[in-house]
């Protein structure tokens, strides 16, 4: 059987489960008493184990199995979680993640996890175990019991669990599941049966052991002891709804019949066992006939539930590229139709334009991913770092559902890691210092994302010590980032921005995490390369907010096309406030800079033709000049241009790696006539 | 006998130059080039090559030779190396030949005013003709692009 077809599905689902495990373990750490979380964790771990065993990733399966053993004790309230157990489980998760990554990279998913396994086993067996007997789920014991039916299927411990649950009013069942003879994926089916059982109750014991089942070390049938509130018929039909299950015999156990499966070496029990066995067999036969029909109807019912599909990212990218080509042709068609002026052609082109606008919406939306996929690894990271730093920190995540283009999502992770680490390391103070400053001992770091206009904002806010502008100035001068004179000229805000300069660190000592002076400058350049901006708002003693502004999409934008002599340029519409015409003589020179009055304020005027060295246009000779008023945050500036061409949807294209970064340009686009037009970066004109 | 190399032959002035064929993506006729402001002089601008924006340089300018006006024979050779895609404007490109790697000699210090580091070697073809093999990775070395002056705003 070709497993490769399932590999990508396996990887996707493993990642989902690992993420779920991480999240839920964190939840549990905050609320260790909540057994319902343990149940969820256990189910994730179990599914993961089943999948990896089916796919033949033995190491993954066995490590998950060990973790499952620990979790099993916890959910049965036989083990109280403590920090050692959490750490070990987290370590286990890290190892699992590494293995899955290895599989993603084409590896075999093998890794040496013996140390983690040893500590997991020590948790299961060792001092942590409150019960007198070692757990029946320990693998050593599982493999030890090899009886097939009747005999000592249960050890004392399992037996007492069943007994207790019967006494407390729950039903205990003996279930024998038989798979069809032609069943191909026996392990997978067994696993699916377990899934059903576990959603209906609690599996106390299986024969053969779960491990053996997963490795297909069984013939056609297996036996399960289950505690459940569901009645026998219901259980039976649920199990039989799993495809390729031939039959399921569900026998309700009472205290007496329970005895015969126990290890009690009491001779009286033996006859009882042999009596029960034929009874079971008789029911088996009766049940077999009805099962086939039932399983089919149930299978079709379940298939409808899933309404999403996973799509290869490359396909989305090529869809996007093809759409870009279409858009260029659309612009060209619009041009042609306006030249030819035939009404039916114009009508058709207009209709096509409307359809392609809708199509564009859909194509862009397809590529939108919630930032959650980036955010969800942070709670874990913050926990680990806080622990390492001996600080107490709460991470509050809001707006994780905010959507961003996938290209941005892929790139935004690392900068955010840097910013968060920076906040944890330099922002939030040590608990003692916080208490001394009259703040709560536990620091809070907010990570939030939200939409605003055509942009998405991501903010990292801490309630730490804030940025000391004076200290930043001092260090910047010392590290030679700028001269003392320049430093003194800077406003508070500008001084704070110095921490983004290359080779800068305010940390008094270099820590493992940050302070080497690499990081924040990388953050800034990365975000700039994504077409975004970082700003800092910080108050000494109160805290710091790093705010990242990102464009919604990197692929298609609305832009104003302008003519500069014989050349054409595009200005993103998102930064244009207004267009207009000014009289040349209304331009005043203030302090060597050209300024105009615009709606009650005075704003700088920039000669675009000079900045771009346009060879065949200068506005100097004109008495009236067209201007584009652009905005960056709350600052405005006016660009003098030659003439407007019009508004258009443009497809962003990179200028290629060879060209050095040119400050006033953010990229290129291809116009309807096949020519390349450069895109002006308005932010370069406003300091 | 050394390895057989397939080489695209192009001309800059009187000299014949060669680029290994597997580094060349396509050869295009001259087409309108969009000027890129503030770029070094030898970068003529960018072109649209089937939906991809590709920078184009004048190879004469790159080697510090005198630049000439494009003619009907001028071609843009699109090369791909070091993960870069770049177009070279050359005076003409019209031949693909096989040469034996053994016949490539190390280059003399200066060939026709081109610094030796841009050259991989000199191959003899036929009786008299010499073919100068380009060292593409050095020609495309970005460190050489002079640090651009920041735009005055």
Short mmCIF file of C-alpha atoms in Angstrom, two decimals, chain A residues 131-426:
data_model
loop_
_atom_site.label_atom_id
_atom_site.label_comp_id
_atom_site.label_asym_id
_atom_site.label_seq_id
_atom_site.Cartn_x
_atom_site.Cartn_y
_atom_site.Cartn_z
CA UNK A 131 -1.59 4.06 44.04
CA UNK A 132 0.12 1.10 45.54
CA UNK A 133 0.33 -0.85 42.29
CA UNK A 134 2.21 0.35 39.24
CA UNK A 135 -0.17 1.32 36.49
CA UNK A 136 -1.49 -1.37 34.27
CA UNK A 137 -0.82 0.87 31.32
CA UNK A 138 2.92 0.66 31.72
CA UNK A 139 4.10 -1.03 28.57
CA UNK A 140 6.08 -3.67 30.39
CA UNK A 141 2.94 -5.00 31.94
CA UNK A 142 0.90 -4.74 28.83
CA UNK A 143 3.20 -6.91 26.81
CA UNK A 144 3.47 -9.29 29.71
CA UNK A 145 -0.17 -10.25 29.69
CA UNK A 146 -0.62 -12.49 26.74
CA UNK A 147 -3.79 -14.37 27.55
CA UNK A 148 -6.33 -14.34 24.75
CA UNK A 149 -9.70 -14.91 26.31
CA UNK A 150 -11.31 -15.92 29.51
CA UNK A 151 -8.20 -16.01 31.69
CA UNK A 152 -6.51 -13.18 33.47
CA UNK A 153 -7.47 -10.38 31.11
CA UNK A 154 -7.52 -7.81 33.89
CA UNK A 155 -5.09 -7.20 36.68
CA UNK A 156 -6.22 -6.31 40.16
CA UNK A 157 -5.97 -2.65 39.51
CA UNK A 158 -8.06 -2.63 36.36
CA UNK A 159 -10.52 -4.92 37.93
CA UNK A 160 -10.98 -2.61 40.88
CA UNK A 161 -11.45 0.35 38.59
CA UNK A 162 -14.20 -1.48 36.75
CA UNK A 163 -15.71 -2.62 39.98
CA UNK A 164 -15.74 0.86 41.39
CA UNK A 165 -17.37 2.29 38.34
CA UNK A 166 -20.04 -0.35 38.41
CA UNK A 167 -20.66 0.44 42.04
CA UNK A 168 -20.88 4.13 41.29
CA UNK A 169 -23.63 3.45 38.75
CA UNK A 170 -21.71 3.41 35.46
CA UNK A 171 -21.83 0.53 33.08
CA UNK A 172 -18.82 -1.63 32.44
CA UNK A 173 -18.71 -3.53 29.20
CA UNK A 174 -16.81 -6.42 27.75
CA UNK A 175 -16.61 -5.69 24.04
CA UNK A 176 -15.29 -8.03 21.43
CA UNK A 177 -14.79 -6.39 18.06
CA UNK A 178 -14.24 -8.51 14.98
CA UNK A 179 -12.98 -6.99 11.75
CA UNK A 180 -13.96 -8.23 8.35
CA UNK A 181 -11.72 -10.83 6.80
CA UNK A 182 -10.83 -8.63 3.83
CA UNK A 183 -9.94 -5.65 6.03
CA UNK A 184 -6.74 -4.03 4.70
CA UNK A 185 -5.90 -1.45 7.34
CA UNK A 186 -6.54 -3.43 10.46
CA UNK A 187 -4.61 -1.08 12.71
CA UNK A 188 -6.41 1.93 11.32
CA UNK A 189 -9.78 0.34 11.84
CA UNK A 190 -8.88 -0.73 15.34
CA UNK A 191 -7.82 2.80 15.97
CA UNK A 192 -11.12 4.13 14.64
CA UNK A 193 -12.98 1.76 16.92
CA UNK A 194 -10.96 3.07 19.82
CA UNK A 195 -11.82 6.56 18.81
CA UNK A 196 -15.49 5.68 18.95
CA UNK A 197 -15.06 3.94 22.29
CA UNK A 198 -13.16 6.78 23.82
CA UNK A 199 -15.74 9.30 22.78
CA UNK A 200 -18.35 7.18 24.52
CA UNK A 201 -16.47 6.29 27.64
CA UNK A 202 -13.19 5.18 28.99
CA UNK A 203 -11.16 2.24 27.79
CA UNK A 204 -9.79 0.38 30.78
CA UNK A 205 -8.01 -2.39 29.02
CA UNK A 206 -7.65 -3.92 25.63
CA UNK A 207 -6.46 -7.32 24.58
CA UNK A 208 -4.16 -7.43 22.65
CA UNK A 209 -2.58 -4.26 24.02
CA UNK A 210 -3.12 -0.96 22.23
CA UNK A 211 0.47 -1.09 21.06
CA UNK A 212 0.03 -4.48 19.49
CA UNK A 213 -3.20 -3.36 17.88
CA UNK A 214 -1.49 -0.40 16.35
CA UNK A 215 1.22 -2.56 14.96
CA UNK A 216 -1.36 -4.92 13.56
CA UNK A 217 -0.18 -7.67 15.86
CA UNK A 218 -3.61 -9.25 16.09
CA UNK A 219 -5.73 -11.55 14.02
CA UNK A 220 -9.21 -10.26 13.35
CA UNK A 221 -10.69 -9.55 16.70
CA UNK A 222 -9.77 -7.76 19.87
CA UNK A 223 -11.30 -7.33 23.27
CA UNK A 224 -11.89 -4.10 25.11
CA UNK A 225 -13.08 -3.33 28.60
CA UNK A 226 -14.96 -0.09 28.65
CA UNK A 227 -16.65 2.08 31.23
CA UNK A 228 -19.42 4.10 29.69
CA UNK A 229 -22.73 5.74 30.31
CA UNK A 230 -23.99 4.70 26.89
CA UNK A 231 -26.20 1.62 26.70
CA UNK A 232 -25.03 -1.57 25.06
CA UNK A 233 -27.13 -1.42 21.88
CA UNK A 234 -26.09 2.14 21.19
CA UNK A 235 -22.43 1.30 21.70
CA UNK A 236 -22.73 -1.69 19.46
CA UNK A 237 -24.24 0.26 16.60
CA UNK A 238 -21.64 3.02 16.96
CA UNK A 239 -18.77 0.57 16.80
CA UNK A 240 -20.29 -1.23 13.89
CA UNK A 241 -20.68 2.00 12.01
CA UNK A 242 -16.89 1.99 11.59
CA UNK A 243 -16.29 0.54 8.16
CA UNK A 244 -14.83 -2.90 7.77
CA UNK A 245 -15.95 -3.89 11.24
CA UNK A 246 -17.63 -7.22 10.99
CA UNK A 247 -19.27 -7.32 14.37
CA UNK A 248 -19.08 -5.99 17.87
CA UNK A 249 -20.26 -7.89 20.89
CA UNK A 250 -21.10 -5.73 23.79
CA UNK A 251 -21.63 -7.54 27.06
CA UNK A 252 -22.66 -5.67 30.13
CA UNK A 253 -20.55 -6.68 33.11
CA UNK A 254 -21.69 -6.87 36.69
CA UNK A 255 -19.55 -7.33 39.75
CA UNK A 256 -19.80 -11.05 39.46
CA UNK A 257 -19.03 -11.52 35.79
CA UNK A 258 -16.19 -9.09 36.24
CA UNK A 259 -14.53 -11.55 38.55
CA UNK A 260 -13.92 -14.08 35.82
CA UNK A 261 -11.70 -11.75 33.84
CA UNK A 262 -9.64 -10.96 36.91
CA UNK A 263 -6.38 -12.50 37.92
CA UNK A 264 -7.81 -13.88 41.16
CA UNK A 265 -6.47 -17.38 41.43
CA UNK A 266 -9.75 -18.54 42.89
CA UNK A 267 -10.85 -21.85 41.47
CA UNK A 268 -14.48 -20.98 41.82
CA UNK A 269 -14.21 -18.38 39.14
CA UNK A 270 -13.07 -20.72 36.42
CA UNK A 271 -16.38 -22.42 35.74
CA UNK A 272 -18.04 -19.04 35.62
CA UNK A 273 -15.61 -18.00 32.94
CA UNK A 274 -16.27 -20.98 30.78
CA UNK A 275 -19.97 -20.45 31.14
CA UNK A 276 -19.79 -16.91 30.06
CA UNK A 277 -17.66 -17.62 27.04
CA UNK A 278 -20.23 -19.65 25.08
CA UNK A 279 -22.85 -17.09 25.88
CA UNK A 280 -20.69 -14.46 24.34
CA UNK A 281 -20.11 -16.56 21.29
CA UNK A 282 -23.81 -17.13 20.78
CA UNK A 283 -24.50 -13.43 20.82
CA UNK A 284 -21.65 -12.89 18.44
CA UNK A 285 -23.29 -15.05 15.83
CA UNK A 286 -26.66 -13.38 16.19
CA UNK A 287 -25.19 -9.96 15.90
CA UNK A 288 -23.10 -10.64 12.82
CA UNK A 289 -26.00 -10.73 10.42
CA UNK A 290 -27.36 -7.30 11.12
CA UNK A 291 -24.04 -5.52 11.35
CA UNK A 292 -23.15 -5.23 7.66
CA UNK A 293 -26.23 -3.28 6.68
CA UNK A 294 -25.89 -0.89 9.58
CA UNK A 295 -22.28 -0.07 8.92
CA UNK A 296 -23.01 1.14 5.43
CA UNK A 297 -25.73 3.59 6.32
CA UNK A 298 -23.70 5.06 9.13
CA UNK A 299 -20.63 5.54 6.95
CA UNK A 300 -22.45 7.67 4.39
CA UNK A 301 -23.90 9.81 7.15
CA UNK A 302 -20.50 10.79 8.48
CA UNK A 303 -18.93 11.82 5.19
CA UNK A 304 -20.92 15.02 4.73
CA UNK A 305 -19.65 16.74 7.86
CA UNK A 306 -16.38 18.14 6.47
CA UNK A 307 -16.82 21.31 4.41
CA UNK A 308 -13.20 22.39 3.95
CA UNK A 309 -10.35 21.00 1.90
CA UNK A 310 -6.64 21.42 2.23
CA UNK A 311 -4.99 22.87 -0.86
CA UNK A 312 -1.34 22.87 -1.76
CA UNK A 313 0.01 26.40 -1.31
CA UNK A 314 1.82 26.21 -4.65
CA UNK A 315 -1.49 25.82 -6.39
CA UNK A 316 -2.85 28.94 -4.73
CA UNK A 317 0.28 30.77 -5.78
CA UNK A 318 -0.05 29.72 -9.38
CA UNK A 319 -3.74 30.65 -9.29
CA UNK A 320 -2.65 34.06 -8.08
CA UNK A 321 -0.03 34.38 -10.82
CA UNK A 322 -2.47 33.38 -13.52
CA UNK A 323 -4.97 35.85 -12.18
CA UNK A 324 -2.33 38.58 -12.28
CA UNK A 325 -1.77 37.85 -15.97
CA UNK A 326 -5.51 38.07 -16.52
CA UNK A 327 -5.64 41.40 -14.74
CA UNK A 328 -2.96 42.84 -16.99
CA UNK A 329 -4.93 41.73 -20.02
CA UNK A 330 -8.07 43.21 -18.55
CA UNK A 331 -6.44 46.61 -18.23
CA UNK A 332 -5.23 46.28 -21.80
CA UNK A 333 -8.72 45.36 -23.02
CA UNK A 334 -10.19 48.33 -21.21
CA UNK A 335 -7.71 50.57 -22.97
CA UNK A 336 -8.48 49.07 -26.37
CA UNK A 337 -12.23 49.24 -25.91
CA UNK A 338 -12.06 52.89 -24.95
CA UNK A 339 -10.04 53.54 -28.10
CA UNK A 340 -12.31 51.55 -30.41
CA UNK A 341 -15.51 52.94 -28.83
CA UNK A 342 -17.86 50.15 -29.86
CA UNK A 343 -20.71 49.93 -27.41
CA UNK A 344 -21.08 46.15 -27.42
CA UNK A 345 -17.33 45.73 -26.91
CA UNK A 346 -17.36 48.26 -24.08
CA UNK A 347 -20.29 46.45 -22.47
CA UNK A 348 -18.52 43.09 -22.66
CA UNK A 349 -15.30 44.48 -21.28
CA UNK A 350 -17.17 46.17 -18.46
CA UNK A 351 -18.88 42.94 -17.59
CA UNK A 352 -15.57 41.14 -17.66
CA UNK A 353 -14.13 43.81 -15.40
CA UNK A 354 -16.89 43.27 -12.87
CA UNK A 355 -16.44 39.51 -12.93
CA UNK A 356 -12.71 39.82 -12.58
CA UNK A 357 -13.14 42.17 -9.62
CA UNK A 358 -15.22 39.53 -7.89
CA UNK A 359 -12.71 36.91 -8.88
CA UNK A 360 -9.93 39.05 -7.48
CA UNK A 361 -11.76 39.27 -4.16
CA UNK A 362 -12.06 35.52 -4.00
CA UNK A 363 -8.49 34.82 -5.08
CA UNK A 364 -7.17 37.24 -2.49
CA UNK A 365 -9.43 35.86 0.21
CA UNK A 366 -8.27 32.34 -0.55
CA UNK A 367 -4.80 33.44 0.41
CA UNK A 368 -5.88 35.03 3.65
CA UNK A 369 -4.88 33.12 6.75
CA UNK A 370 -5.76 34.04 10.34
CA UNK A 371 -2.71 35.29 12.24
CA UNK A 372 -3.64 32.60 14.72
CA UNK A 373 -1.38 30.22 12.84
CA UNK A 374 1.54 32.43 13.85
CA UNK A 375 0.24 33.49 17.24
CA UNK A 376 -0.53 30.04 18.53
CA UNK A 377 3.08 29.11 19.10
CA UNK A 378 3.71 32.12 21.30
CA UNK A 379 1.96 31.14 24.54
CA UNK A 380 4.29 28.20 24.78
CA UNK A 381 7.33 30.29 23.89
CA UNK A 382 6.45 32.95 26.45
CA UNK A 383 5.99 30.30 29.11
CA UNK A 384 9.42 28.81 28.42
CA UNK A 385 11.21 32.15 28.27
CA UNK A 386 9.50 33.45 31.40
CA UNK A 387 10.57 30.31 33.20
CA UNK A 388 14.11 30.69 31.96
CA UNK A 389 14.22 34.31 33.09
CA UNK A 390 12.53 33.62 36.41
CA UNK A 391 9.89 36.17 35.59
CA UNK A 392 6.17 35.89 35.95
CA UNK A 393 4.47 36.82 32.73
CA UNK A 394 0.97 36.49 31.34
CA UNK A 395 0.55 36.61 27.60
CA UNK A 396 -2.81 37.93 26.49
CA UNK A 397 -3.57 37.26 22.83
CA UNK A 398 -6.40 39.13 21.14
CA UNK A 399 -7.54 39.32 17.54
CA UNK A 400 -5.95 36.02 16.54
CA UNK A 401 -8.72 35.63 13.97
CA UNK A 402 -7.48 38.69 12.03
CA UNK A 403 -6.58 37.61 8.52
CA UNK A 404 -3.46 38.42 6.54
CA UNK A 405 -2.06 37.36 3.20
CA UNK A 406 -0.21 34.09 3.42
CA UNK A 407 3.04 35.62 2.17
CA UNK A 408 2.93 38.07 5.05
CA UNK A 409 2.02 35.34 7.53
CA UNK A 410 5.00 33.28 6.44
CA UNK A 411 7.38 36.14 7.06
CA UNK A 412 5.91 37.77 10.15
CA UNK A 413 6.68 34.97 12.59
CA UNK A 414 10.35 35.70 13.20
CA UNK A 415 9.98 39.45 13.71
CA UNK A 416 7.24 38.80 16.23
CA UNK A 417 9.40 36.30 18.06
CA UNK A 418 12.09 38.96 18.31
CA UNK A 419 9.68 41.59 19.58
CA UNK A 420 8.14 39.27 22.13
CA UNK A 421 11.52 38.13 23.38
CA UNK A 422 12.58 41.71 23.60
CA UNK A 423 9.51 42.57 25.65
CA UNK A 424 10.01 39.58 27.93
CA UNK A 425 13.71 40.11 28.39
CA UNK A 426 14.10 43.88 28.45
#
